[in-house]
Every structure is written in C-alpha cells, then in structure tokens.
C-alpha cells in the first residue's frame, strides 16, 4: 500500500461542534504531518509527528489538537472552530527525517467547511 | 530563514511549446529542492527532487546554486500538464519542515 488515506473527504461543522479528521498510512513511515491549504495557496505546515511524538507545532491555535495513536494513524481533533478555519486539510507521511529518501507523500485531503 | 519564490502565479502556453516554471530560493546552507504538482481535484504529489536528477513525465529541473534557482522545464508541453506546480525547499536545520513557494498555475492550451 503506497497511499496516504484521509477520512472524511468532506466535513461541514458548526462552530460549537467537535469533530475529528483521520489519516492513515501503511508505508512504514515514521514521520507524519498535518497541513492546512486555502484555495490557490500552498500548504501551510501545522504539526509534525516523528516516531509518534509531536516534534513541530507551528503555533497552531488550541482548537486544533493532533494525536498520533500509533505509527500508522494520525488524527486531528477539532473543537470550537471559526469560519476562517474552512480549508483543505492535508495529511502527509515520510520516512524518518534523517533518512535519505524522505520525501513527503500526501493524502487527498479533507475539505472542511465551518458554518 | 528559508524562502522560495515562484515569480509567476499564472503561466499559459500552447501544446507542443517549451515551458519553464521558475523557482528561486533563499537559504544559507545546502538545501533539498523539490517540485510538487497538484492536478485538478487530485492530491499533491511529488514530481521531482533535485537529488535524484531524473526526468519525470518529460520534466527536468537542475539545481543552480550560483543563481539559487531550481527551474522546472519541459521541451514540449502537453494539455495534461495543466496543473498547479509548487516548488519546495527543505533546509538541513529545519528538519522535516518543507517551505513551499506560492505556486504557478500552468495552463496548456490546445
């Protein structure tokens, strides 16, 4: 399996809801990432997990809470979001950071709309 | 600080014409440079990395450290090349952090 999968594909949530985005990979990658992408803009890094530990948090608001329960799964828990958080949320994975072949593989994304 | 600049937001060429998407970077050490492509309604995917020095889908890119550039080229553009192209940099001290350029939307007209 050489793909990163993300569920759901689309999500509409109100500002008081709690929801979660899920990401899964079975490539044996030990680094996983969350990005946010607005229309026609590049992805913006949010979080990096390395060996299931959070290694980078790009000053993301606490209403976004990442979780890495095991080496294949990455979740993003959402609570009390704002309309400006509406975007495409991308998950990516790669070999460990210092590995020679460490390019990032991206999932298809979850399109989130906050109403 | 590391920075990637793609000076053209939009680029339009005719089928069969050569195409060059420009990418300049700013980084004091030895960077790794990548080109990612995002076709309409598809996932972001790696097109090229400078270390591998290979040609993918007819595209090539050479790292020019003197000019701090990593331009993407193809001698004969095809309609299926129409997509958003992002140049990205990973610097040695930034660990896994990729810095993306703003992207160039390439349209290949019939």
Tab-separated table of C-alpha atoms in Angstrom:
chain	number	residue	atom	x	y	z
A	1	UNK	CA	0.000	0.000	0.000
A	2	UNK	CA	1.656	3.203	-1.159
A	3	UNK	CA	-1.046	5.709	-0.363
A	4	UNK	CA	-1.994	8.029	2.420
A	5	UNK	CA	-5.734	7.894	3.068
A	6	UNK	CA	-7.845	10.522	4.781
A	7	UNK	CA	-11.404	10.463	6.096
A	8	UNK	CA	-13.824	12.035	5.722
A	9	UNK	CA	-13.481	13.571	2.256
A	10	UNK	CA	-15.783	16.432	3.194
A	11	UNK	CA	-16.890	17.771	6.557
A	12	UNK	CA	-19.309	20.532	7.436
A	13	UNK	CA	-19.408	21.537	11.081
A	14	UNK	CA	-20.816	24.283	13.217
A	15	UNK	CA	-18.691	26.436	15.454
A	16	UNK	CA	-19.772	24.542	18.565
A	17	UNK	CA	-19.201	21.048	17.188
A	18	UNK	CA	-16.410	18.621	17.980
A	19	UNK	CA	-15.154	16.505	15.108
A	20	UNK	CA	-12.036	14.586	14.122
A	21	UNK	CA	-10.080	14.137	10.911
A	22	UNK	CA	-8.311	10.842	10.355
A	23	UNK	CA	-5.223	9.925	8.361
A	24	UNK	CA	-3.715	6.502	7.777
A	25	UNK	CA	-0.622	5.161	6.005
A	26	UNK	CA	0.843	1.670	5.740
A	27	UNK	CA	4.168	2.527	4.141
A	28	UNK	CA	6.112	2.157	7.380
A	29	UNK	CA	6.716	5.891	7.523
A	30	UNK	CA	7.644	7.219	10.940
A	31	UNK	CA	7.019	10.912	10.271
A	32	UNK	CA	3.503	12.273	9.755
A	33	UNK	CA	2.287	15.780	9.095
A	34	UNK	CA	-0.819	17.971	9.101
A	35	UNK	CA	-1.081	20.858	6.662
A	36	UNK	CA	-3.784	23.434	6.017
A	37	UNK	CA	-4.346	24.592	2.453
A	38	UNK	CA	-6.529	27.502	1.367
A	39	UNK	CA	-7.719	27.746	-2.245
A	40	UNK	CA	-4.930	28.500	-4.745
A	41	UNK	CA	-2.381	28.777	-1.921
A	42	UNK	CA	0.436	26.459	-0.882
A	43	UNK	CA	0.058	24.076	2.040
A	44	UNK	CA	0.910	25.551	5.432
A	45	UNK	CA	2.505	23.226	7.929
A	46	UNK	CA	0.594	22.777	11.183
A	47	UNK	CA	2.092	19.794	13.022
A	48	UNK	CA	4.813	17.185	12.603
A	49	UNK	CA	4.988	13.864	14.417
A	50	UNK	CA	8.203	11.896	14.434
A	51	UNK	CA	8.128	8.378	15.891
A	52	UNK	CA	4.655	9.112	17.283
A	53	UNK	CA	5.876	12.123	19.225
A	54	UNK	CA	4.940	15.700	18.403
A	55	UNK	CA	8.083	17.389	17.122
A	56	UNK	CA	6.747	20.566	15.497
A	57	UNK	CA	3.728	22.714	16.352
A	58	UNK	CA	3.649	25.789	14.133
A	59	UNK	CA	1.887	27.908	16.766
A	60	UNK	CA	-1.463	26.416	15.811
A	61	UNK	CA	-4.476	27.530	17.922
A	62	UNK	CA	-5.509	25.059	20.611
A	63	UNK	CA	-8.861	24.466	18.911
A	64	UNK	CA	-6.809	22.087	16.718
A	65	UNK	CA	-5.499	19.114	18.679
A	66	UNK	CA	-3.381	16.464	16.958
A	67	UNK	CA	-2.997	12.891	18.106
A	68	UNK	CA	-0.815	10.038	16.857
A	69	UNK	CA	-2.128	6.835	18.458
A	70	UNK	CA	0.314	4.603	16.559
A	71	UNK	CA	2.806	4.713	13.706
A	72	UNK	CA	0.109	4.315	11.039
A	73	UNK	CA	-2.551	6.713	12.289
A	74	UNK	CA	-2.775	10.443	12.715
A	75	UNK	CA	-5.834	12.305	13.964
A	76	UNK	CA	-6.724	15.968	14.124
A	77	UNK	CA	-9.365	16.810	16.707
A	78	UNK	CA	-11.387	19.942	16.037
A	79	UNK	CA	-13.347	21.958	18.567
A	80	UNK	CA	-14.920	25.419	18.524
A	81	UNK	CA	-13.608	26.249	15.090
A	82	UNK	CA	-14.086	29.565	13.316
A	83	UNK	CA	-15.346	30.122	9.747
A	84	UNK	CA	-11.834	31.174	8.715
A	85	UNK	CA	-10.661	27.645	9.551
A	86	UNK	CA	-12.527	26.396	6.490
A	87	UNK	CA	-9.878	24.884	4.217
A	88	UNK	CA	-8.469	21.669	2.789
A	89	UNK	CA	-6.615	19.760	5.496
A	90	UNK	CA	-3.828	17.604	4.168
A	91	UNK	CA	-2.043	14.761	5.849
A	92	UNK	CA	1.386	13.611	4.696
A	93	UNK	CA	3.895	10.995	5.721
A	94	UNK	CA	7.553	10.306	5.076
A	95	UNK	CA	10.473	8.169	6.105
A	96	UNK	CA	12.242	9.363	9.236
A	97	UNK	CA	13.551	12.867	8.964
A	98	UNK	CA	17.206	11.914	8.554
A	99	UNK	CA	16.584	9.119	6.056
A	100	UNK	CA	17.980	9.541	2.557
A	101	UNK	CA	14.623	9.020	0.819
A	102	UNK	CA	12.414	11.228	2.934
A	103	UNK	CA	10.088	12.935	0.513
A	104	UNK	CA	6.585	13.529	1.778
A	105	UNK	CA	3.590	11.636	0.416
A	106	UNK	CA	0.298	13.485	0.647
A	107	UNK	CA	-3.241	12.303	1.200
A	108	UNK	CA	-6.184	13.632	-0.829
A	109	UNK	CA	-7.274	15.921	1.974
A	110	UNK	CA	-10.431	16.620	3.932
A	111	UNK	CA	-12.368	19.658	2.757
A	112	UNK	CA	-13.638	21.320	5.911
A	113	UNK	CA	-16.381	23.937	5.984
A	114	UNK	CA	-17.148	25.692	9.259
A	115	UNK	CA	-20.572	27.330	9.380
B	1	UNK	CA	15.478	31.928	7.174
B	2	UNK	CA	14.477	29.941	4.133
B	3	UNK	CA	12.300	31.228	1.363
B	4	UNK	CA	11.003	30.014	-2.000
B	5	UNK	CA	9.877	32.395	-4.722
B	6	UNK	CA	7.856	31.446	-7.760
B	7	UNK	CA	7.527	34.715	-9.670
B	8	UNK	CA	4.691	33.643	-11.972
B	9	UNK	CA	1.286	32.936	-10.463
B	10	UNK	CA	-0.105	32.028	-13.890
B	11	UNK	CA	1.608	30.637	-16.970
B	12	UNK	CA	-0.117	29.818	-20.226
B	13	UNK	CA	1.485	28.054	-23.201
B	14	UNK	CA	0.321	26.207	-26.283
B	15	UNK	CA	0.580	22.459	-26.680
B	16	UNK	CA	3.976	21.486	-28.047
B	17	UNK	CA	5.674	24.661	-26.865
B	18	UNK	CA	8.529	24.612	-24.352
B	19	UNK	CA	7.660	25.525	-20.804
B	20	UNK	CA	9.767	26.772	-17.912
B	21	UNK	CA	8.422	27.336	-14.413
B	22	UNK	CA	10.753	29.483	-12.375
B	23	UNK	CA	11.783	28.862	-8.790
B	24	UNK	CA	14.318	30.810	-6.766
B	25	UNK	CA	15.247	30.106	-3.204
B	26	UNK	CA	16.952	31.732	-0.301
B	27	UNK	CA	18.879	29.508	2.094
B	28	UNK	CA	22.342	29.782	3.553
B	29	UNK	CA	23.197	26.076	3.669
B	30	UNK	CA	22.724	23.137	1.315
B	31	UNK	CA	19.010	22.779	0.634
B	32	UNK	CA	16.975	19.958	-0.761
B	33	UNK	CA	14.688	21.172	-3.532
B	34	UNK	CA	11.503	19.560	-4.765
B	35	UNK	CA	8.779	20.154	-7.322
B	36	UNK	CA	5.265	19.086	-6.343
B	37	UNK	CA	2.289	19.051	-8.715
B	38	UNK	CA	-1.407	19.253	-7.937
B	39	UNK	CA	-3.740	18.321	-10.791
B	40	UNK	CA	-7.346	19.451	-10.559
B	41	UNK	CA	-9.172	17.517	-7.821
B	42	UNK	CA	-6.155	15.297	-7.170
B	43	UNK	CA	-3.713	15.038	-4.331
B	44	UNK	CA	-0.458	16.903	-4.135
B	45	UNK	CA	2.244	14.626	-5.486
B	46	UNK	CA	5.998	14.753	-5.785
B	47	UNK	CA	7.174	15.394	-9.313
B	48	UNK	CA	10.930	15.801	-8.931
B	49	UNK	CA	13.621	16.123	-6.305
B	50	UNK	CA	16.992	17.593	-7.170
B	51	UNK	CA	18.956	14.782	-5.537
B	52	UNK	CA	17.589	12.145	-7.898
B	53	UNK	CA	18.345	14.154	-11.064
B	54	UNK	CA	15.738	12.203	-13.029
B	55	UNK	CA	13.168	13.143	-15.645
B	56	UNK	CA	9.521	12.566	-14.776
B	57	UNK	CA	6.761	13.000	-17.384
B	58	UNK	CA	9.329	14.774	-19.548
B	59	UNK	CA	10.083	17.379	-16.876
B	60	UNK	CA	13.584	18.137	-15.637
B	61	UNK	CA	14.946	20.559	-13.074
B	62	UNK	CA	18.542	21.446	-12.316
B	63	UNK	CA	19.714	22.987	-9.100
B	64	UNK	CA	21.819	26.058	-9.820
B	65	UNK	CA	23.490	27.041	-6.565
B	66	UNK	CA	25.130	30.095	-8.102
B	67	UNK	CA	21.789	31.545	-9.144
B	68	UNK	CA	19.909	29.870	-6.255
B	69	UNK	CA	17.394	28.538	-8.733
B	70	UNK	CA	15.600	25.270	-9.425
B	71	UNK	CA	13.596	25.943	-12.562
B	72	UNK	CA	11.296	23.250	-13.952
B	73	UNK	CA	11.465	22.659	-17.703
B	74	UNK	CA	9.767	20.606	-20.348
B	75	UNK	CA	10.609	20.875	-24.050
B	76	UNK	CA	7.112	20.086	-25.386
B	77	UNK	CA	4.144	20.833	-23.139
B	78	UNK	CA	1.057	18.609	-23.221
B	79	UNK	CA	-2.513	19.516	-22.278
B	80	UNK	CA	-2.394	17.025	-19.404
B	81	UNK	CA	0.440	19.052	-17.866
B	82	UNK	CA	-2.097	21.718	-16.875
B	83	UNK	CA	-1.922	21.867	-13.073
B	84	UNK	CA	-0.653	23.861	-10.107
B	85	UNK	CA	3.075	23.449	-9.560
B	86	UNK	CA	4.781	24.128	-6.240
B	87	UNK	CA	8.493	24.434	-5.681
B	88	UNK	CA	9.529	23.421	-2.155
B	89	UNK	CA	12.684	23.562	-0.085
B	90	UNK	CA	13.852	21.630	2.916
B	91	UNK	CA	16.851	23.008	4.710
B	92	UNK	CA	19.231	20.916	6.807
B	93	UNK	CA	18.488	22.758	10.036
B	94	UNK	CA	14.728	22.751	9.584
B	95	UNK	CA	14.430	19.009	9.963
B	96	UNK	CA	11.342	17.885	8.177
B	97	UNK	CA	9.865	21.332	7.515
B	98	UNK	CA	9.077	21.948	3.850
B	99	UNK	CA	8.833	25.547	2.706
B	100	UNK	CA	6.596	25.919	-0.332
B	101	UNK	CA	6.533	28.651	-2.922
B	102	UNK	CA	3.219	30.316	-3.772
B	103	UNK	CA	2.743	28.070	-6.779
B	104	UNK	CA	2.404	28.545	-10.539
B	105	UNK	CA	-0.823	27.584	-12.279
B	106	UNK	CA	0.182	26.183	-15.667
B	107	UNK	CA	-2.370	26.041	-18.454
B	108	UNK	CA	-1.502	24.266	-21.682
B	109	UNK	CA	-3.849	25.310	-24.458
B	110	UNK	CA	-4.692	23.065	-27.427
